[in-house]
Coordinates of C-alpha atoms in Angstrom, one line a residue:
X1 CA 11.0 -1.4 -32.3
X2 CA 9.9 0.1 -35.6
X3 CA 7.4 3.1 -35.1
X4 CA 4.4 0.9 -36.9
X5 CA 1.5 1.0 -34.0
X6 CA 1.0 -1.5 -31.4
X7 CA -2.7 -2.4 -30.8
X8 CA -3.0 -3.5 -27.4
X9 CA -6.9 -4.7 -26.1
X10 CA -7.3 -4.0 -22.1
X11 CA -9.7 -6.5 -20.7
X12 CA -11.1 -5.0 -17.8
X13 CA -14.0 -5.7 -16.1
X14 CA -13.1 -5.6 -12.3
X15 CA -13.7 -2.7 -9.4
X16 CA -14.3 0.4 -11.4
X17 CA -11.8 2.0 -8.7
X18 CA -9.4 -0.6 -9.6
X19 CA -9.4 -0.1 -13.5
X20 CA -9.0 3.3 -12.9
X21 CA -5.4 2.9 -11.2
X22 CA -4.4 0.6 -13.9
X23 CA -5.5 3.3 -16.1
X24 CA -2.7 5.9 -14.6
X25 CA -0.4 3.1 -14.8
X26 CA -1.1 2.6 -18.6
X27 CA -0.8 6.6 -19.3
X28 CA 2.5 6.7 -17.7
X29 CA 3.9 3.7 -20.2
X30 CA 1.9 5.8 -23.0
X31 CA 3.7 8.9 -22.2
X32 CA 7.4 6.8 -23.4
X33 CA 5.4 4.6 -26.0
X34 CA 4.0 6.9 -28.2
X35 CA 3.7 4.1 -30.8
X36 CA 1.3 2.2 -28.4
X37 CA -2.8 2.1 -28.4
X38 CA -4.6 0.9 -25.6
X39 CA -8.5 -0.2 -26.2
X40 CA -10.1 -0.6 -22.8
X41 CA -12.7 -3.2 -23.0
X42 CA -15.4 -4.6 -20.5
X43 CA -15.9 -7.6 -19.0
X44 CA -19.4 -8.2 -21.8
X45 CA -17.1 -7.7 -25.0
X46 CA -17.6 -10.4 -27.4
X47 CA -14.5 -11.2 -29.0
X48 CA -13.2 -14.3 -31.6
X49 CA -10.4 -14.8 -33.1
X50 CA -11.4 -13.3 -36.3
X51 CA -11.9 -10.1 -34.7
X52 CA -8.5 -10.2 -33.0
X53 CA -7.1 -10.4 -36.4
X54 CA -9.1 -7.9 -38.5
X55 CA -8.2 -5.3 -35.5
X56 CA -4.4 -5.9 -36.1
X57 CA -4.3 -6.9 -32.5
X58 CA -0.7 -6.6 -31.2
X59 CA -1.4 -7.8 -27.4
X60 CA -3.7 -7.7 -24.3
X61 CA -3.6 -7.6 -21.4
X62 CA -6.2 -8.8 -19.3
X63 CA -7.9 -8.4 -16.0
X64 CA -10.9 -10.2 -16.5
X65 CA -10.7 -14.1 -15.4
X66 CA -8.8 -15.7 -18.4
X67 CA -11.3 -19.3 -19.0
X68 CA -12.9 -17.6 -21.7
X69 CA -10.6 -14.9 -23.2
X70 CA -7.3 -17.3 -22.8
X71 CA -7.8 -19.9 -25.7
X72 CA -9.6 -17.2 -27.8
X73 CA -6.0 -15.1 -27.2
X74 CA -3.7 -18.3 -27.8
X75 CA -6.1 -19.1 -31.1
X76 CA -5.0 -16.1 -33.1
X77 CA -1.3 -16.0 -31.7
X78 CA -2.2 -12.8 -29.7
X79 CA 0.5 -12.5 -26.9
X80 CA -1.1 -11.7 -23.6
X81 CA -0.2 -10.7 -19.9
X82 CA -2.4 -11.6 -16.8
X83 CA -2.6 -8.7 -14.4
X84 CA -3.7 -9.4 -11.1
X85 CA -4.4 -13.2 -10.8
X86 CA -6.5 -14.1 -8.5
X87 CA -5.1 -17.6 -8.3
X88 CA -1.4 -18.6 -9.5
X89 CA -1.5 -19.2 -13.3
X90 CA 0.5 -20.5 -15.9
X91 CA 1.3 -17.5 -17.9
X92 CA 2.9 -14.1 -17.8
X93 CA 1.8 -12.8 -15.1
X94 CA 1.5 -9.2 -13.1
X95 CA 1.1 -9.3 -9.3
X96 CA 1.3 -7.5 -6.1
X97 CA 2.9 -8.8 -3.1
X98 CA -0.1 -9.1 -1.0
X99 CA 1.9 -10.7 2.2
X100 CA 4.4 -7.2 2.1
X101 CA 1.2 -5.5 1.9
X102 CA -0.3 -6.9 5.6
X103 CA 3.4 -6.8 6.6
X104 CA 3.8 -3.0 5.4
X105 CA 0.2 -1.9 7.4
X106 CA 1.3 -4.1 10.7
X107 CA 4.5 -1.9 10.6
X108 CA 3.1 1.1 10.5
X109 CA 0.5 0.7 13.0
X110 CA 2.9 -0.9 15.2
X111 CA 5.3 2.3 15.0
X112 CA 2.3 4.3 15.6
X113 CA 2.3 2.8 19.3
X114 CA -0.4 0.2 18.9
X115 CA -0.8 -2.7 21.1
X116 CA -3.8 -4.1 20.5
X117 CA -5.0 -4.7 16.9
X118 CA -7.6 -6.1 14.2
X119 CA -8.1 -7.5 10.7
X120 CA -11.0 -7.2 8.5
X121 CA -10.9 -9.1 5.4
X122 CA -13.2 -9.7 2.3
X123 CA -13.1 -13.7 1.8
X124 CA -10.9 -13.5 -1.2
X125 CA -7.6 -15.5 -1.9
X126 CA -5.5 -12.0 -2.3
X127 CA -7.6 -10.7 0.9
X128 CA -6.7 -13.6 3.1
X129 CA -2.9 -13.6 1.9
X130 CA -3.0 -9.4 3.6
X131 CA -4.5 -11.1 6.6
X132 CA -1.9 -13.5 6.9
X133 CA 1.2 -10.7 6.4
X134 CA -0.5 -8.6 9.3
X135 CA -0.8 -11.7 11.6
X136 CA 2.8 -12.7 10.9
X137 CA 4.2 -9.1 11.6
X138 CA 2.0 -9.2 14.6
X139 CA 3.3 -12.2 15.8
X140 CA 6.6 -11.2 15.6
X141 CA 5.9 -8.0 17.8
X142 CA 3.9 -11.0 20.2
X143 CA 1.1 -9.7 19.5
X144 CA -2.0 -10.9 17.9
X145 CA -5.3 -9.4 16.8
X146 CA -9.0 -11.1 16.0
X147 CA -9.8 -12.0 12.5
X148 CA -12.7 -10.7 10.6
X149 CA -14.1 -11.5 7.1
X150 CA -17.3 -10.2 4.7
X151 CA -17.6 -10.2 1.2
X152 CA -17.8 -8.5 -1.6
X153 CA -21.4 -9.1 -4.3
X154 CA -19.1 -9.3 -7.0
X155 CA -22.3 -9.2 -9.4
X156 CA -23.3 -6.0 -8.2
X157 CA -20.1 -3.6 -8.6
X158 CA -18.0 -5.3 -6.0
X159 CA -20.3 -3.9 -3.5
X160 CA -20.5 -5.5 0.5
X161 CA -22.7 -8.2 0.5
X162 CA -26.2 -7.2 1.5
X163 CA -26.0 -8.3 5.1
X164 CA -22.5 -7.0 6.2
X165 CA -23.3 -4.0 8.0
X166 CA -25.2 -5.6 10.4
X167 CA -21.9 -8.2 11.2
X168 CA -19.2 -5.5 10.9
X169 CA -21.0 -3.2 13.4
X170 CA -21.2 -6.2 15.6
X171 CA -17.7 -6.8 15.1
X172 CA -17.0 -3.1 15.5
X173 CA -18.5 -2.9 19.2
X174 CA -16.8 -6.1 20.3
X175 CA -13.5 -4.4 19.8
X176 CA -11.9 -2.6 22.8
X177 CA -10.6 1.2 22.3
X178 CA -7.7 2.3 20.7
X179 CA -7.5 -0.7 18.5
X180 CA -5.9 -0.4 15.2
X181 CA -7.7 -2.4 12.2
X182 CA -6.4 -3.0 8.9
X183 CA -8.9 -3.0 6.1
X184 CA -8.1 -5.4 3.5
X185 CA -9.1 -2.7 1.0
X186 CA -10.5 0.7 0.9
X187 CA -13.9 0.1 -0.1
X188 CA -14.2 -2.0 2.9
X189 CA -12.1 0.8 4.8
X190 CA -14.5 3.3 3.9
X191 CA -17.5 1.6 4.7
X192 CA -16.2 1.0 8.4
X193 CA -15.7 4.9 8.9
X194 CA -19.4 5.3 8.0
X195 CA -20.3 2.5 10.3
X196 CA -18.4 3.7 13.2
X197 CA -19.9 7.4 12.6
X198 CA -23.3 6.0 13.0
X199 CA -22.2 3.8 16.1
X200 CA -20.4 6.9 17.6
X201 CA -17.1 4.9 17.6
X202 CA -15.0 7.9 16.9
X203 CA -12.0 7.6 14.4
X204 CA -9.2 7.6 15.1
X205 CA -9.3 8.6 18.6
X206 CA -11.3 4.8 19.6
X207 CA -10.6 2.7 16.1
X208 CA -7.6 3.6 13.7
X209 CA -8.4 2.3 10.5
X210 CA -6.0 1.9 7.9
X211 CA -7.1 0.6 3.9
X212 CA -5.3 -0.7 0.9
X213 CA -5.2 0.5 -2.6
X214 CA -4.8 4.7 -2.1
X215 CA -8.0 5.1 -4.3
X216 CA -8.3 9.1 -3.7
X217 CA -12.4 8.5 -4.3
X218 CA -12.6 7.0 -1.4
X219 CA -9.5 8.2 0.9
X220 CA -9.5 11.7 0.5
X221 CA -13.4 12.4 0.1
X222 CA -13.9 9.9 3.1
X223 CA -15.8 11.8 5.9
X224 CA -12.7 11.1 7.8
X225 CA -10.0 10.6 5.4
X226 CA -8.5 7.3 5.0
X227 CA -4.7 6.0 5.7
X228 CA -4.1 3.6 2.9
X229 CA -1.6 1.3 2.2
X230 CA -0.9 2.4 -1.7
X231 CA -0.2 -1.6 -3.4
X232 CA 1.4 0.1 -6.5
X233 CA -1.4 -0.8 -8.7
X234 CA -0.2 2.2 -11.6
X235 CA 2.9 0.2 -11.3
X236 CA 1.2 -3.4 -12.1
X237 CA -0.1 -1.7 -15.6
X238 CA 3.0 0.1 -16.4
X239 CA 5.2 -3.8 -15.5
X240 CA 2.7 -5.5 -17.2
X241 CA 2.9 -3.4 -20.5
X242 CA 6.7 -3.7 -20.5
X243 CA 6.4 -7.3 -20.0
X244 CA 4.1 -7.6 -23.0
X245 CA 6.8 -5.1 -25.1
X246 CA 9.2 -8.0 -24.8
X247 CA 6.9 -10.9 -25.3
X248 CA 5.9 -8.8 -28.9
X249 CA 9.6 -8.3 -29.6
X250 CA 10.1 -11.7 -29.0
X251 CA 12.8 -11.0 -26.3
X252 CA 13.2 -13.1 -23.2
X253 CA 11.1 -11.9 -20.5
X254 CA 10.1 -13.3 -17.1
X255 CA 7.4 -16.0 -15.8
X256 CA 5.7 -13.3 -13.7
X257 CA 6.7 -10.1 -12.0
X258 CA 5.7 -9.3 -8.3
X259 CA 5.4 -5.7 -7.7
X260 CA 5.9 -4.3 -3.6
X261 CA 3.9 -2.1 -2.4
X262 CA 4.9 1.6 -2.4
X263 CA 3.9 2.2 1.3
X264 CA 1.3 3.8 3.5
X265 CA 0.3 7.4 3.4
X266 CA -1.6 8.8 6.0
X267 CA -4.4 10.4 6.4
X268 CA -6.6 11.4 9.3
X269 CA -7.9 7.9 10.3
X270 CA -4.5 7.0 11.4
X271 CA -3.5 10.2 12.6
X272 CA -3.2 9.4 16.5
X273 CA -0.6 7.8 19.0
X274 CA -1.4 4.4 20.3
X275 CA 1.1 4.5 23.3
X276 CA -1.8 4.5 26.1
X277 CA 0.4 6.7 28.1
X278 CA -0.1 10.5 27.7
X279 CA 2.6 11.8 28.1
X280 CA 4.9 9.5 25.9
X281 CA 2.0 10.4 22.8
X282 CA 3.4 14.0 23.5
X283 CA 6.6 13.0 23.5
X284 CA 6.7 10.7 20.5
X285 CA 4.4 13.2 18.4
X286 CA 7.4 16.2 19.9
X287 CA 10.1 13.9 18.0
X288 CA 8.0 12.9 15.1
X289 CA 7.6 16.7 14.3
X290 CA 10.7 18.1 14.5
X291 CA 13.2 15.0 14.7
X292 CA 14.6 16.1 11.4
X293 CA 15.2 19.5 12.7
X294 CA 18.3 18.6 15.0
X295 CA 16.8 17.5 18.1
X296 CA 18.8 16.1 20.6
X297 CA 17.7 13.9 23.8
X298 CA 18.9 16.7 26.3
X299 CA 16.4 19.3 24.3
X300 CA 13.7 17.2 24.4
X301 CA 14.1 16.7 28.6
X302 CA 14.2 20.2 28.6
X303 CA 11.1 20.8 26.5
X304 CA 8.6 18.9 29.0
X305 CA 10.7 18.7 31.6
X306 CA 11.4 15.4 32.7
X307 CA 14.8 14.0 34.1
X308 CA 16.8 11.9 30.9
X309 CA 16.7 8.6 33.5
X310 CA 12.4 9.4 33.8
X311 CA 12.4 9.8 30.4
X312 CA 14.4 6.9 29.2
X313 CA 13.0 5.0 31.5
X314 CA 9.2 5.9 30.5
X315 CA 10.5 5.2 26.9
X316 CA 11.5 1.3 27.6
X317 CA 8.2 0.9 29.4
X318 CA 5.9 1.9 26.6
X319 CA 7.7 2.3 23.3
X320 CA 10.2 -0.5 23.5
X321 CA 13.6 1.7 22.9
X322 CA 15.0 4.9 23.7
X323 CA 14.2 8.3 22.9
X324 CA 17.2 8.6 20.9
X325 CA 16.5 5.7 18.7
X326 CA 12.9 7.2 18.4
X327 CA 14.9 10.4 16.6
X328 CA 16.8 8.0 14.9
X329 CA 14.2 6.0 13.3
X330 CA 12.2 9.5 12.4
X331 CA 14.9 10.4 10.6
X332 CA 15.2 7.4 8.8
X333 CA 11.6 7.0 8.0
X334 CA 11.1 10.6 6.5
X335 CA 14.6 9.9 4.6
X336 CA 13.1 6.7 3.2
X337 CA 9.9 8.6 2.4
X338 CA 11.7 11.8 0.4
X339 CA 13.8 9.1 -1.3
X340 CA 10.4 6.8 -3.0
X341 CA 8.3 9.8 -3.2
X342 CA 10.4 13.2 -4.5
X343 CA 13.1 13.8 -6.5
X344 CA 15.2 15.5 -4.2
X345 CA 19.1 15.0 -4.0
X346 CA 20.4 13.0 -2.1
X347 CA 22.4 15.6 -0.1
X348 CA 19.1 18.0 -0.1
X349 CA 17.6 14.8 1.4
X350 CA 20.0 14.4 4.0
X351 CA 20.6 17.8 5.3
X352 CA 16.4 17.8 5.4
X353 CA 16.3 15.2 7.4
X354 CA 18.9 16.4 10.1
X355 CA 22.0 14.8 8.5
X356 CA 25.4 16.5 8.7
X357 CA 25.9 15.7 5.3
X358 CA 25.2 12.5 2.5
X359 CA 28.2 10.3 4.4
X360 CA 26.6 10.2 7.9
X361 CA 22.7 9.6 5.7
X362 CA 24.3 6.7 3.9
X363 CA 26.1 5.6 6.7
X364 CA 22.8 5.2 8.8
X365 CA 20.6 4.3 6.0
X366 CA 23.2 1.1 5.2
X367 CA 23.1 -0.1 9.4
X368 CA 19.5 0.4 9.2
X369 CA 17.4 -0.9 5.8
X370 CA 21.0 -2.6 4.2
X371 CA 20.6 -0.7 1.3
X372 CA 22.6 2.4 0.4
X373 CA 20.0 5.7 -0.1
X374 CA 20.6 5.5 -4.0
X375 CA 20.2 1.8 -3.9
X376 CA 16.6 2.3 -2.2
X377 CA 15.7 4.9 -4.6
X378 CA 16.1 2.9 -7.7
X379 CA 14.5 -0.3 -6.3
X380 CA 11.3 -1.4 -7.7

């Protein structure tokens, strides 16, 4: 591409917390793109194709639902990418996986320990679609968990609907302790640790909460910080500007893109065992810590102490598998982990997470996730 400027209009006009992740994702594809403008516009904007033309409009992409801003778009030729459909649509299109994403939070509360769990949803098509991930997970574990729903005022900010505290702190005392629930996103996350603080439910030690979306407004400044299942959104900008790139080059490019979800970081509303045995949370949180440090079954007997037949035993009964695989898994969790989220080398990776070298790392990592370590770290 020549280095003439590329006008691109940003219709926005959803969650403010939402816009501003698309945001990070658009600054990452500016920092390679210098030649690219983005114009963030609101929901309100009143746009024809005249003006589309007289601004030298290159591309959009758009947020906002497309009835109105789709044949105005189409009228002036402007080429233009969906981000975030709420419903599937017939044009380029930018998505997240929303099943992975209730799949990815089931997982991780079930290797937290948890046997007994909950969903709270939000009524929309994308929050329904998380719901049905988590039960699916679930169900594989046997397990189930009840199903709740609320909704967002989507007139007023995307804000709970005016009488949802009064049914979420019903909700919230028909649940039995140590339940895990899985927000369908962190606004709604958030709003159940301040409901449980005033119910003197305490998190995480009664309810676990887990959110989606990693927006740091409300996970980290949370009175109890919020474990959140981060759904790439930066990475839904950044796919849906390259995907626009190809459409203005003229270059073949896909029908839609589905983007995974990047995982769950935790945070202190998660940060508890779910084993309901005491002495396998000590045990598990013993591995969990220092796994990756060389720790071998016969150590951890001796650490407690517990005979290995009482303590493989006691493992079966409440975890499900042995305390080796438990090391095991640890190790290939935090490898997994250092892989998506550093830059580290793939031996510095290995020997940090207890590896004798990269062969025995890619050797585990294959059996395990059938994927070699390099292979994960380049995935989408």
């Amino acid at each position: 591409m020549n280095e003439r400027l590329i006008n691109v209009e940003v219709f926005l006009g959803a969650a403010p917390l939402l816009e501003l992740r698309l945001v990070e994702g658009l600054l990452s594809f500016g920092d390679s793109h210098p030649q690219w403008r983005f114009a963030l516009r609101g929901a309100d904007v009143r746009y024809t194709p005249e003006w589309l033309r007289q601004q030298r409009v290159s591309g959009a992409l758009v947020l906002i639902e497309v009835a109105d801003v789709a044949p105005v778009l189409d009228a002036a030729d402007v080429p233009w990418v969906h981000l975030l459909p709420a419903v599937p649509f017939s044009h380029p299109a930018v998505m997240v996986d929303d099943s992975a994403i209730g799949r990815m939070g089931a997982e991780a509360l079930l290797e937290r320990g948890f046997r007994r769990f909950a969903f709270c949803g939000v009524g929309t098509s994308w929050s329904l679609e998380r719901g049905r991930g988590f039960k699916e997970r679930l169900a594989e574990a046997e397990l189930g968990c009840p199903m709740m729903d609320t909704h967002f005022d989507t007139g007023k900010s995307w804000t709970l609907a005016a009488d949802a505290d009064e049914k979420l702190c019903a909700w919230l005392r028909s649940l039995p302790r140590i339940t895990a629930i899985m927000a369908a996103h962190d606004a709604l996350a958030n709003r159940l640790v301040d409901l449980c603080r005033q119910l003197s439910i305490r998190v995480p030690d009664d309810l676990a909460i887990l959110g989606v979306g990693n927006h740091d407004l409300l996970c980290r400044l949370s009175p109890v910080p919020i474990s959140s299942n981060d759904c790439a959104v930066p990475e839904v900008a950044r796919r849906g500007a390259a995907l626009l790139e190809s459409m203005i080059r003229q270059e073949p490019y896909p029908a839609s893109v589905t983007v995974a979800p990047k995982g769950v970081i935790e945070r202190r509303t998660t940060e508890v065992l779910g084993f309901e045995n005491d002495l396998i949370n000590r045990l598990v949180r013993y591995i969990r810590d220092h796994a990756c440090g060389g720790l071998t079954v016969d150590e951890l007997a001796r650490r407690f102490p517990i005979s290995r037949r009482t303590l493989s035993r006691r493992f079966h009964e409440y975890v499900g598998h042995s305390p080796g695989e438990e090391i095991r898994r640890t190790r290939l969790r935090q490898a997994r982990h250092l892989l998506k989220q550093t830059d580290l080398p793939l031996k510095a990776i290995a020997a940090a997470c207890g590896y004798a070298d990269l062969s025995h790392l890619d050797r585990a990592f294959q059996q395990a996730y059938q994927v070699s370590p390099s292979e994960a770290r380049q995935a989408p």
